[in-house]
């Protein structure tokens, strides 16, 4: 057989760490540089303020003035082009909740997974529930708190990056049939089409039980 066994020590990797701030309580904005954000806002002043916050942190901004423009911009973009969508809720032509529902139903693989944040002055429990039911991931209250917005964006980008890096590593190791995880004391058998992860990975919210290649 061309397959072999190997051992890997995961002791120095903290898979439960999910902080996006430094020891000085400052957000690590390096995660945000050169990402692509679709900003949907019908108010010119709010658009200018939000754009300034994003662009000051090295973020590429695509603007849409209502829900219909947002859907069109998303449909015309390459798959996985947008890292996050910031969606105003109360807009003419098509509101944010309806636009989000339509985006989630699009026939493309990033439609269901792209993080969508509601941006609204409405902060009652029923408002939060409405945006959640529409398919939004976060609820940002206006006026925008810069730190809250950037921190939540970093959280989703960190999750995306960690999952991508781990999957890339497993792809590189796909020919290995057996792996002993020294810390987890678990044995994971590699198959040609799927990798069953050890218990240590199961307990972390960033990972699913298995990756399908």
Coordinates of N, CA, C and O in Angstrom, one line a residue, residues 53-213:
X53 N -16.3 53.9 8.0 CA -15.9 52.9 9.0 C -15.2 51.7 8.3 O -14.1 51.3 8.8
X54 N -15.8 51.2 7.3 CA -15.3 50.0 6.6 C -14.0 50.3 5.9 O -13.0 49.6 6.0
X55 N -14.1 51.3 5.1 CA -12.9 51.6 4.2 C -11.7 52.0 5.0 O -10.5 51.8 4.6
X56 N -11.9 52.7 6.2 CA -10.8 53.0 7.1 C -10.0 51.8 7.6 O -8.9 51.9 8.0
X57 N -10.7 50.7 7.6 CA -10.1 49.4 8.0 C -9.7 48.5 6.9 O -9.6 47.3 7.1
X58 N -9.6 49.1 5.7 CA -9.1 48.3 4.5 C -10.1 47.4 3.9 O -9.7 46.5 3.2
X59 N -11.3 47.7 4.1 CA -12.4 46.8 3.5 C -12.9 47.4 2.2 O -13.1 48.6 2.0
X60 N -13.1 46.5 1.2 CA -13.6 46.9 -0.1 C -15.1 46.9 0.0 O -15.7 45.9 0.4
X61 N -15.7 48.0 -0.4 CA -17.2 48.2 -0.2 C -17.9 48.3 -1.5 O -17.5 49.0 -2.4
X62 N -18.9 47.4 -1.7 CA -19.9 47.5 -2.8 C -21.2 48.1 -2.3 O -21.7 47.5 -1.3
X63 N -21.7 49.1 -2.9 CA -22.9 49.8 -2.3 C -24.2 49.4 -3.1 O -24.2 49.3 -4.3
X64 N -25.2 49.3 -2.3 CA -26.6 49.1 -2.9 C -27.6 50.0 -2.1 O -27.5 50.0 -0.8
X65 N -28.5 50.6 -2.7 CA -29.4 51.5 -2.1 C -30.7 50.9 -1.6 O -31.5 51.6 -0.9
X66 N -31.0 49.7 -2.0 CA -32.2 49.0 -1.6 C -32.0 47.5 -1.8 O -31.0 47.0 -2.3
X67 N -33.1 46.8 -1.4 CA -33.0 45.3 -1.4 C -32.8 44.7 -2.8 O -32.1 43.8 -3.0
X68 N -33.5 45.3 -3.8 CA -33.4 44.8 -5.2 C -32.0 45.0 -5.7 O -31.4 44.1 -6.4
X69 N -31.4 46.2 -5.4 CA -30.0 46.4 -5.9 C -29.0 45.4 -5.2 O -28.1 45.0 -5.8
X70 N -29.3 45.1 -3.9 CA -28.5 44.2 -3.2 C -28.5 42.8 -3.8 O -27.5 42.1 -4.0
X71 N -29.7 42.3 -4.1 CA -29.9 41.0 -4.8 C -29.1 41.0 -6.1 O -28.4 40.0 -6.4
X72 N -29.3 42.0 -6.9 CA -28.6 42.1 -8.2 C -27.1 42.1 -8.1 O -26.4 41.4 -8.8
X73 N -26.6 42.9 -7.1 CA -25.1 42.9 -6.9 C -24.6 41.5 -6.4 O -23.6 41.1 -6.9
X74 N -25.4 40.9 -5.6 CA -25.0 39.5 -5.1 C -25.0 38.5 -6.3 O -24.1 37.7 -6.5
X75 N -26.1 38.5 -7.1 CA -26.2 37.6 -8.2 C -25.1 37.8 -9.2 O -24.7 36.8 -9.8
X76 N -24.7 39.0 -9.5 CA -23.7 39.3 -10.5 C -22.3 39.1 -10.0 O -21.4 39.2 -10.8
X77 N -22.1 38.9 -8.7 CA -20.8 38.7 -8.2 C -20.3 37.2 -8.4 O -21.2 36.3 -8.6
X78 N -19.0 37.0 -8.3 CA -18.5 35.7 -8.3 C -18.9 34.9 -7.0 O -19.0 35.6 -6.0
X79 N -19.0 33.6 -7.1 CA -19.3 32.9 -5.9 C -18.3 33.1 -4.9 O -17.1 33.0 -5.2
X80 N -18.7 33.3 -3.6 CA -17.8 33.6 -2.5 C -17.1 34.9 -2.6 O -16.1 35.1 -1.8
X81 N -17.5 35.8 -3.5 CA -16.8 37.1 -3.6 C -17.1 37.9 -2.3 O -16.2 38.5 -1.7
X82 N -18.4 38.0 -1.9 CA -18.7 38.8 -0.7 C -18.4 38.0 0.6 O -18.9 36.9 0.7
X83 N -17.7 38.6 1.5 CA -17.4 37.9 2.8 C -18.5 38.2 3.8 O -18.8 37.3 4.6
X84 N -19.1 39.4 3.7 CA -20.2 39.7 4.6 C -21.2 40.7 3.9 O -20.7 41.5 3.0
X85 N -22.4 40.6 4.2 CA -23.4 41.6 3.7 C -24.0 42.4 4.9 O -24.4 41.8 5.9
X86 N -23.9 43.7 4.9 CA -24.5 44.6 5.9 C -25.8 45.1 5.3 O -25.8 45.9 4.4
X87 N -26.9 44.7 5.9 CA -28.2 45.0 5.3 C -29.1 45.9 6.2 O -29.5 45.5 7.3
X88 N -29.4 47.1 5.7 CA -30.4 47.9 6.3 C -31.7 47.2 6.3 O -32.0 46.4 5.4
X89 N -32.6 47.4 7.2 CA -33.9 46.7 7.3 C -35.0 47.5 6.6 O -35.7 47.0 5.8
X90 N -35.2 48.8 7.0 CA -36.3 49.6 6.5 C -35.8 50.3 5.3 O -35.0 51.3 5.4
X91 N -36.2 49.8 4.1 CA -35.8 50.5 2.8 C -36.9 50.5 1.8 O -37.8 49.6 1.9
X92 N -37.0 51.5 0.9 CA -38.0 51.5 -0.1 C -37.7 50.4 -1.2 O -36.6 49.8 -1.1
X93 N -38.6 50.2 -2.1 CA -38.5 49.2 -3.2 C -38.5 47.8 -2.6 O -39.4 47.0 -2.9
X94 N -37.5 47.4 -1.8 CA -37.5 46.1 -1.2 C -36.8 46.1 0.2 O -35.6 46.6 0.2
X95 N -37.4 45.7 1.2 CA -36.8 45.9 2.6 C -35.7 44.8 2.8 O -35.6 43.8 2.0
X96 N -35.0 45.0 3.9 CA -33.9 44.1 4.1 C -34.2 42.7 4.4 O -33.5 41.7 4.0
X97 N -35.3 42.5 5.2 CA -35.7 41.1 5.5 C -36.1 40.3 4.3 O -35.7 39.2 4.1
X98 N -36.9 40.9 3.4 CA -37.3 40.3 2.2 C -36.1 40.0 1.2 O -36.0 38.9 0.6
X99 N -35.2 41.0 1.2 CA -34.0 40.8 0.3 C -33.2 39.7 0.9 O -32.7 38.9 0.1
X100 N -33.1 39.5 2.2 CA -32.3 38.4 2.8 C -32.9 37.1 2.4 O -32.2 36.1 2.1
X101 N -34.2 37.0 2.6 CA -34.9 35.8 2.2 C -34.7 35.3 0.8 O -34.4 34.2 0.5
X102 N -34.7 36.3 -0.1 CA -34.5 36.0 -1.5 C -33.0 35.6 -1.8 O -32.8 34.7 -2.6
X103 N -32.1 36.3 -1.1 CA -30.7 35.9 -1.3 C -30.5 34.4 -0.8 O -29.8 33.7 -1.5
X104 N -31.0 34.1 0.3 CA -30.9 32.8 0.9 C -31.5 31.7 -0.1 O -31.0 30.5 0.0
X105 N -32.4 32.0 -0.9 CA -33.0 31.1 -1.8 C -32.3 31.0 -3.1 O -32.7 30.1 -4.0
X106 N -31.3 31.8 -3.4 CA -30.7 31.8 -4.7 C -29.9 30.5 -4.9 O -29.4 29.8 -3.9
X107 N -29.9 30.0 -6.1 CA -29.3 28.7 -6.5 C -27.8 28.9 -6.7 O -27.3 28.8 -7.8
X108 N -27.0 29.2 -5.6 CA -25.6 29.3 -5.6 C -25.1 28.9 -4.2 O -25.7 29.2 -3.2
X109 N -23.9 28.3 -4.2 CA -23.5 27.7 -2.9 C -23.2 28.6 -1.8 O -23.2 28.2 -0.6
X110 N -22.9 29.9 -2.1 CA -22.6 30.9 -1.1 C -23.9 31.6 -0.5 O -23.8 32.3 0.5
X111 N -25.0 31.4 -1.2 CA -26.2 32.1 -0.8 C -26.7 31.8 0.6 O -27.2 32.6 1.4
X112 N -26.5 30.5 1.0 CA -27.0 30.1 2.4 C -26.0 30.4 3.5 O -26.3 30.4 4.6
X113 N -24.7 30.6 3.1 CA -23.7 30.7 4.1 C -23.1 32.1 4.3 O -22.5 32.3 5.3
X114 N -23.3 33.0 3.3 CA -22.7 34.3 3.5 C -23.3 35.0 4.7 O -24.5 35.0 4.9
X115 N -22.5 35.5 5.7 CA -23.0 36.2 6.8 C -23.7 37.5 6.4 O -23.2 38.3 5.7
X116 N -24.9 37.6 7.0 CA -25.7 38.8 6.7 C -26.1 39.5 8.0 O -26.7 38.8 8.9
X117 N -25.7 40.7 8.2 CA -25.9 41.5 9.4 C -27.1 42.5 9.2 O -27.0 43.3 8.3
X118 N -28.1 42.5 10.1 CA -29.1 43.5 10.0 C -28.5 44.8 10.6 O -27.9 44.7 11.7
X119 N -28.8 45.9 10.0 CA -28.4 47.2 10.6 C -29.7 48.1 10.7 O -30.3 48.5 9.6
X120 N -30.2 48.3 11.9 CA -31.5 49.0 12.1 C -31.5 49.7 13.4 O -30.8 49.3 14.4
X121 N -32.4 50.7 13.4 CA -32.6 51.4 14.7 C -33.6 50.7 15.6 O -33.8 51.0 16.8
X122 N -34.3 49.7 15.0 CA -35.2 48.9 15.8 C -34.5 47.8 16.6 O -33.9 46.9 16.0
X123 N -34.7 47.9 17.9 CA -33.9 46.9 18.8 C -34.8 46.1 19.7 O -34.3 45.5 20.6
X124 N -36.1 46.1 19.5 CA -37.0 45.3 20.3 C -36.8 43.8 20.0 O -36.3 43.5 18.9
X125 N -37.2 43.0 20.9 CA -37.1 41.6 20.8 C -37.7 41.0 19.5 O -37.2 40.2 18.8
X126 N -38.9 41.6 19.2 CA -39.6 41.1 18.0 C -38.8 41.5 16.7 O -38.9 40.8 15.7
X127 N -38.1 42.7 16.8 CA -37.3 43.1 15.6 C -36.1 42.1 15.4 O -35.8 41.8 14.3
X128 N -35.5 41.8 16.5 CA -34.4 40.8 16.4 C -34.8 39.5 15.9 O -34.2 38.9 15.0
X129 N -36.0 39.1 16.4 CA -36.5 37.8 15.9 C -36.9 37.8 14.5 O -36.7 36.8 13.7
X130 N -37.4 38.9 14.0 CA -37.8 39.0 12.6 C -36.6 38.9 11.7 O -36.6 38.3 10.6
X131 N -35.5 39.6 12.0 CA -34.3 39.5 11.2 C -33.7 38.1 11.2 O -33.2 37.6 10.2
X132 N -33.8 37.5 12.4 CA -33.3 36.1 12.5 C -34.1 35.1 11.7 O -33.5 34.3 11.0
X133 N -35.4 35.3 11.7 CA -36.3 34.4 10.9 C -36.0 34.7 9.4 O -36.2 33.7 8.6
X134 N -35.6 35.9 9.0 CA -35.4 36.2 7.6 C -34.1 35.5 7.1 O -33.9 35.4 5.9
X135 N -33.2 35.1 8.1 CA -32.0 34.5 7.7 C -30.7 35.3 8.0 O -29.7 35.0 7.5
X136 N -30.9 36.4 8.8 CA -29.7 37.2 9.1 C -29.0 36.6 10.3 O -29.6 36.0 11.2
X137 N -27.7 36.8 10.3 CA -26.9 36.2 11.4 C -26.7 37.1 12.6 O -26.5 36.6 13.7
X138 N -26.7 38.4 12.4 CA -26.5 39.3 13.5 C -27.4 40.5 13.4 O -27.9 40.8 12.3
X139 N -27.6 41.2 14.5 CA -28.5 42.4 14.6 C -27.7 43.6 15.1 O -27.4 43.6 16.3
X140 N -27.3 44.5 14.3 CA -26.5 45.7 14.7 C -27.5 46.8 14.8 O -28.2 47.2 13.9
X141 N -27.5 47.5 16.0 CA -28.4 48.6 16.3 C -27.8 49.9 15.9 O -26.6 50.2 16.2
X142 N -28.5 50.7 15.2 CA -28.1 52.1 14.9 C -28.4 53.0 16.0 O -29.4 52.9 16.7
X143 N -27.6 54.1 16.3 CA -26.4 54.4 15.5 C -25.3 53.3 15.7 O -25.2 52.7 16.8
X144 N -24.5 53.1 14.7 CA -23.6 52.0 14.7 C -22.4 52.2 15.7 O -21.8 53.2 15.8
X145 N -22.2 51.2 16.5 CA -21.1 51.1 17.4 C -19.9 50.5 16.7 O -20.0 49.3 16.3
X146 N -18.9 51.3 16.4 CA -17.8 50.8 15.5 C -17.2 49.5 16.1 O -17.0 48.6 15.3
X147 N -16.9 49.5 17.3 CA -16.3 48.3 17.9 C -17.1 47.1 17.9 O -16.7 46.0 17.5
X148 N -18.4 47.2 18.1 CA -19.4 46.1 18.0 C -19.4 45.5 16.6 O -19.3 44.3 16.4
X149 N -19.5 46.4 15.6 CA -19.6 46.0 14.2 C -18.3 45.3 13.8 O -18.4 44.2 13.3
X150 N -17.2 45.9 14.0 CA -15.9 45.3 13.6 C -15.6 44.0 14.3 O -15.1 43.0 13.8
X151 N -16.0 43.9 15.6 CA -15.7 42.7 16.4 C -16.6 41.6 15.9 O -16.1 40.4 15.8
X152 N -17.8 41.8 15.6 CA -18.7 40.8 15.1 C -18.2 40.3 13.7 O -18.3 39.1 13.3
X153 N -17.8 41.3 12.9 CA -17.3 40.9 11.5 C -16.0 40.0 11.7 O -15.9 39.0 11.0
X154 N -15.2 40.4 12.6 CA -13.9 39.6 12.8 C -14.3 38.2 13.3 O -13.6 37.2 12.9
X155 N -15.3 38.0 14.1 CA -15.8 36.7 14.6 C -16.1 35.8 13.4 O -15.7 34.6 13.4
X156 N -16.9 36.3 12.5 CA -17.3 35.4 11.3 C -16.1 35.2 10.4 O -16.0 34.1 9.8
X157 N -15.2 36.2 10.2 CA -14.1 36.0 9.3 C -13.1 35.0 10.0 O -12.5 34.2 9.3
X158 N -12.9 35.0 11.3 CA -12.0 34.1 11.9 C -12.6 32.7 11.8 O -11.8 31.7 11.5
X159 N -13.9 32.5 12.0 CA -14.5 31.2 11.8 C -14.3 30.7 10.4 O -13.9 29.5 10.2
X160 N -14.5 31.5 9.4 CA -14.3 31.1 8.0 C -12.8 30.7 7.7 O -12.6 29.7 7.1
X161 N -11.9 31.5 8.2 CA -10.5 31.2 8.0 C -10.0 30.0 8.6 O -9.3 29.2 8.1
X162 N -10.5 29.7 9.9 CA -10.0 28.5 10.6 C -10.6 27.3 9.9 O -9.9 26.3 9.7
X163 N -11.8 27.3 9.5 CA -12.4 26.1 8.8 C -11.7 25.9 7.4 O -11.4 24.8 7.0
X164 N -11.4 27.0 6.7 CA -10.7 26.8 5.4 C -9.3 26.2 5.6 O -8.9 25.3 4.9
X165 N -8.6 26.7 6.6 CA -7.2 26.3 6.8 C -7.2 24.8 7.2 O -6.3 24.0 6.8
X166 N -8.1 24.4 8.1 CA -8.2 23.0 8.5 C -8.6 22.1 7.4 O -7.9 21.0 7.2
X167 N -9.5 22.5 6.6 CA -9.9 21.7 5.5 C -8.8 21.5 4.5 O -8.6 20.4 3.9
X168 N -8.1 22.6 4.2 CA -6.9 22.6 3.3 C -5.9 21.6 3.8 O -5.3 20.8 3.0
X169 N -5.7 21.6 5.1 CA -4.7 20.7 5.7 C -5.1 19.2 5.5 O -4.3 18.4 5.1
X170 N -6.4 18.9 5.7 CA -6.9 17.6 5.5 C -6.8 17.1 4.0 O -6.6 16.0 3.7
X171 N -7.1 18.1 3.1 CA -6.9 17.7 1.7 C -5.5 17.3 1.4 O -5.3 16.3 0.7
X172 N -4.6 18.0 2.0 CA -3.2 17.7 1.7 C -2.8 16.3 2.3 O -1.9 15.6 1.9
X173 N -3.5 15.9 3.4 CA -3.2 14.6 4.0 C -4.2 13.5 3.7 O -4.3 12.5 4.3
X174 N -4.9 13.7 2.6 CA -6.0 12.8 2.3 C -5.6 11.3 2.0 O -6.3 10.4 2.1
X175 N -4.3 11.1 1.6 CA -3.8 9.8 1.3 C -3.4 9.0 2.6 O -3.1 7.8 2.5
X176 N -3.5 9.7 3.7 CA -3.1 9.0 5.0 C -4.3 8.2 5.5 O -5.4 8.8 5.7
X177 N -4.1 7.0 5.8 CA -5.3 6.1 6.2 C -5.6 6.2 7.7 O -6.7 6.1 8.1
X178 N -4.6 6.4 8.5 CA -4.9 6.4 10.0 C -4.1 7.5 10.6 O -2.9 7.7 10.3
X179 N -4.7 8.2 11.6 CA -4.0 9.3 12.3 C -4.2 9.1 13.8 O -5.4 9.0 14.2
X180 N -3.2 9.1 14.6 CA -3.3 9.1 16.0 C -3.1 10.5 16.6 O -2.1 11.1 16.4
X181 N -4.2 11.0 17.2 CA -4.1 12.3 17.8 C -3.6 12.1 19.3 O -4.3 11.6 20.1
X182 N -2.4 12.6 19.6 CA -1.8 12.3 20.9 C -2.6 12.9 22.0 O -2.7 12.3 23.1
X183 N -3.1 14.1 21.8 CA -3.8 14.7 22.9 C -5.2 14.2 23.1 O -5.7 13.9 24.2
X184 N -5.9 14.0 22.0 CA -7.3 13.5 22.1 C -7.4 12.1 22.4 O -8.5 11.6 22.7
X185 N -6.3 11.3 22.3 CA -6.4 9.8 22.5 C -7.4 9.2 21.6 O -8.0 8.2 22.0
X186 N -7.6 9.7 20.5 CA -8.6 9.2 19.6 C -8.0 8.8 18.3 O -7.0 9.4 17.8
X187 N -8.5 7.8 17.6 CA -8.0 7.4 16.3 C -9.0 7.8 15.3 O -10.2 7.4 15.4
X188 N -8.6 8.4 14.2 CA -9.5 8.8 13.1 C -9.1 8.1 11.8 O -7.9 8.2 11.4
X189 N -10.0 7.4 11.2 CA -9.7 6.7 10.0 C -10.0 7.6 8.8 O -11.1 8.1 8.7
X190 N -9.1 7.7 7.9 CA -9.3 8.5 6.7 C -9.8 7.6 5.6 O -9.3 6.5 5.3
X191 N -10.8 8.1 4.9 CA -11.4 7.4 3.7 C -11.1 8.3 2.5 O -10.8 9.4 2.6
X192 N -11.4 7.7 1.4 CA -11.1 8.5 0.2 C -12.0 9.7 0.0 O -11.6 10.8 -0.4
X193 N -13.2 9.6 0.5 CA -14.2 10.7 0.3 C -14.5 11.5 1.5 O -15.2 12.5 1.5
X194 N -14.2 11.0 2.7 CA -14.5 11.8 3.9 C -13.5 11.5 5.0 O -12.8 10.5 5.0
X195 N -13.4 12.5 5.9 CA -12.5 12.4 7.0 C -13.4 12.5 8.3 O -14.1 13.5 8.5
X196 N -13.3 11.5 9.1 CA -14.0 11.5 10.4 C -13.1 12.2 11.5 O -12.0 11.7 11.7
X197 N -13.5 13.2 12.1 CA -12.7 14.0 13.0 C -12.8 13.4 14.4 O -13.8 12.8 14.8
X198 N -11.7 13.6 15.2 CA -11.7 13.1 16.5 C -12.5 13.9 17.5 O -13.0 15.0 17.2
X199 N -12.8 13.4 18.7 CA -13.7 14.0 19.6 C -13.3 15.4 20.0 O -14.1 16.2 20.2
X200 N -12.0 15.7 20.0 CA -11.6 17.0 20.3 C -12.1 18.1 19.4 O -12.5 19.2 19.7
X201 N -12.3 17.7 18.1 CA -12.8 18.6 17.1 C -14.3 18.7 17.3 O -14.9 19.8 17.0
X202 N -15.0 17.6 17.7 CA -16.4 17.6 17.8 C -16.9 18.7 18.8 O -18.0 19.3 18.7
X203 N -16.1 18.9 19.8 CA -16.5 19.8 20.9 C -16.4 21.3 20.5 O -16.8 22.2 21.3
X204 N -15.7 21.6 19.4 CA -15.5 23.0 19.1 C -16.6 23.5 18.1 O -16.9 22.8 17.1
X205 N -17.1 24.6 18.4 CA -18.3 25.1 17.6 C -17.9 25.5 16.2 O -18.7 25.7 15.3
X206 N -16.6 25.7 15.9 CA -16.2 26.1 14.6 C -16.2 25.0 13.6 O -16.0 25.2 12.4
X207 N -16.3 23.7 14.0 CA -16.1 22.6 13.1 C -17.3 21.7 13.1 O -18.0 21.5 14.1
X208 N -17.6 21.1 11.9 CA -18.6 20.1 11.8 C -18.0 18.8 12.1 O -16.8 18.6 12.3
X209 N -18.9 17.7 12.2 CA -18.4 16.4 12.6 C -17.5 15.8 11.5 O -16.7 15.0 11.8
X210 N -17.7 16.2 10.3 CA -16.8 15.7 9.2 C -16.8 16.6 8.0 O -17.7 17.4 7.8
X211 N -15.7 16.5 7.2 CA -15.6 17.3 6.0 C -15.8 16.3 4.9 O -15.2 15.2 4.8
X212 N -16.5 16.7 3.9 CA -16.7 15.9 2.7 C -15.9 16.5 1.5 O -16.1 17.7 1.3
X213 N -15.1 15.8 0.9 CA -14.2 16.3 -0.2 C -14.8 15.9 -1.6 O -15.3 14.8 -1.7

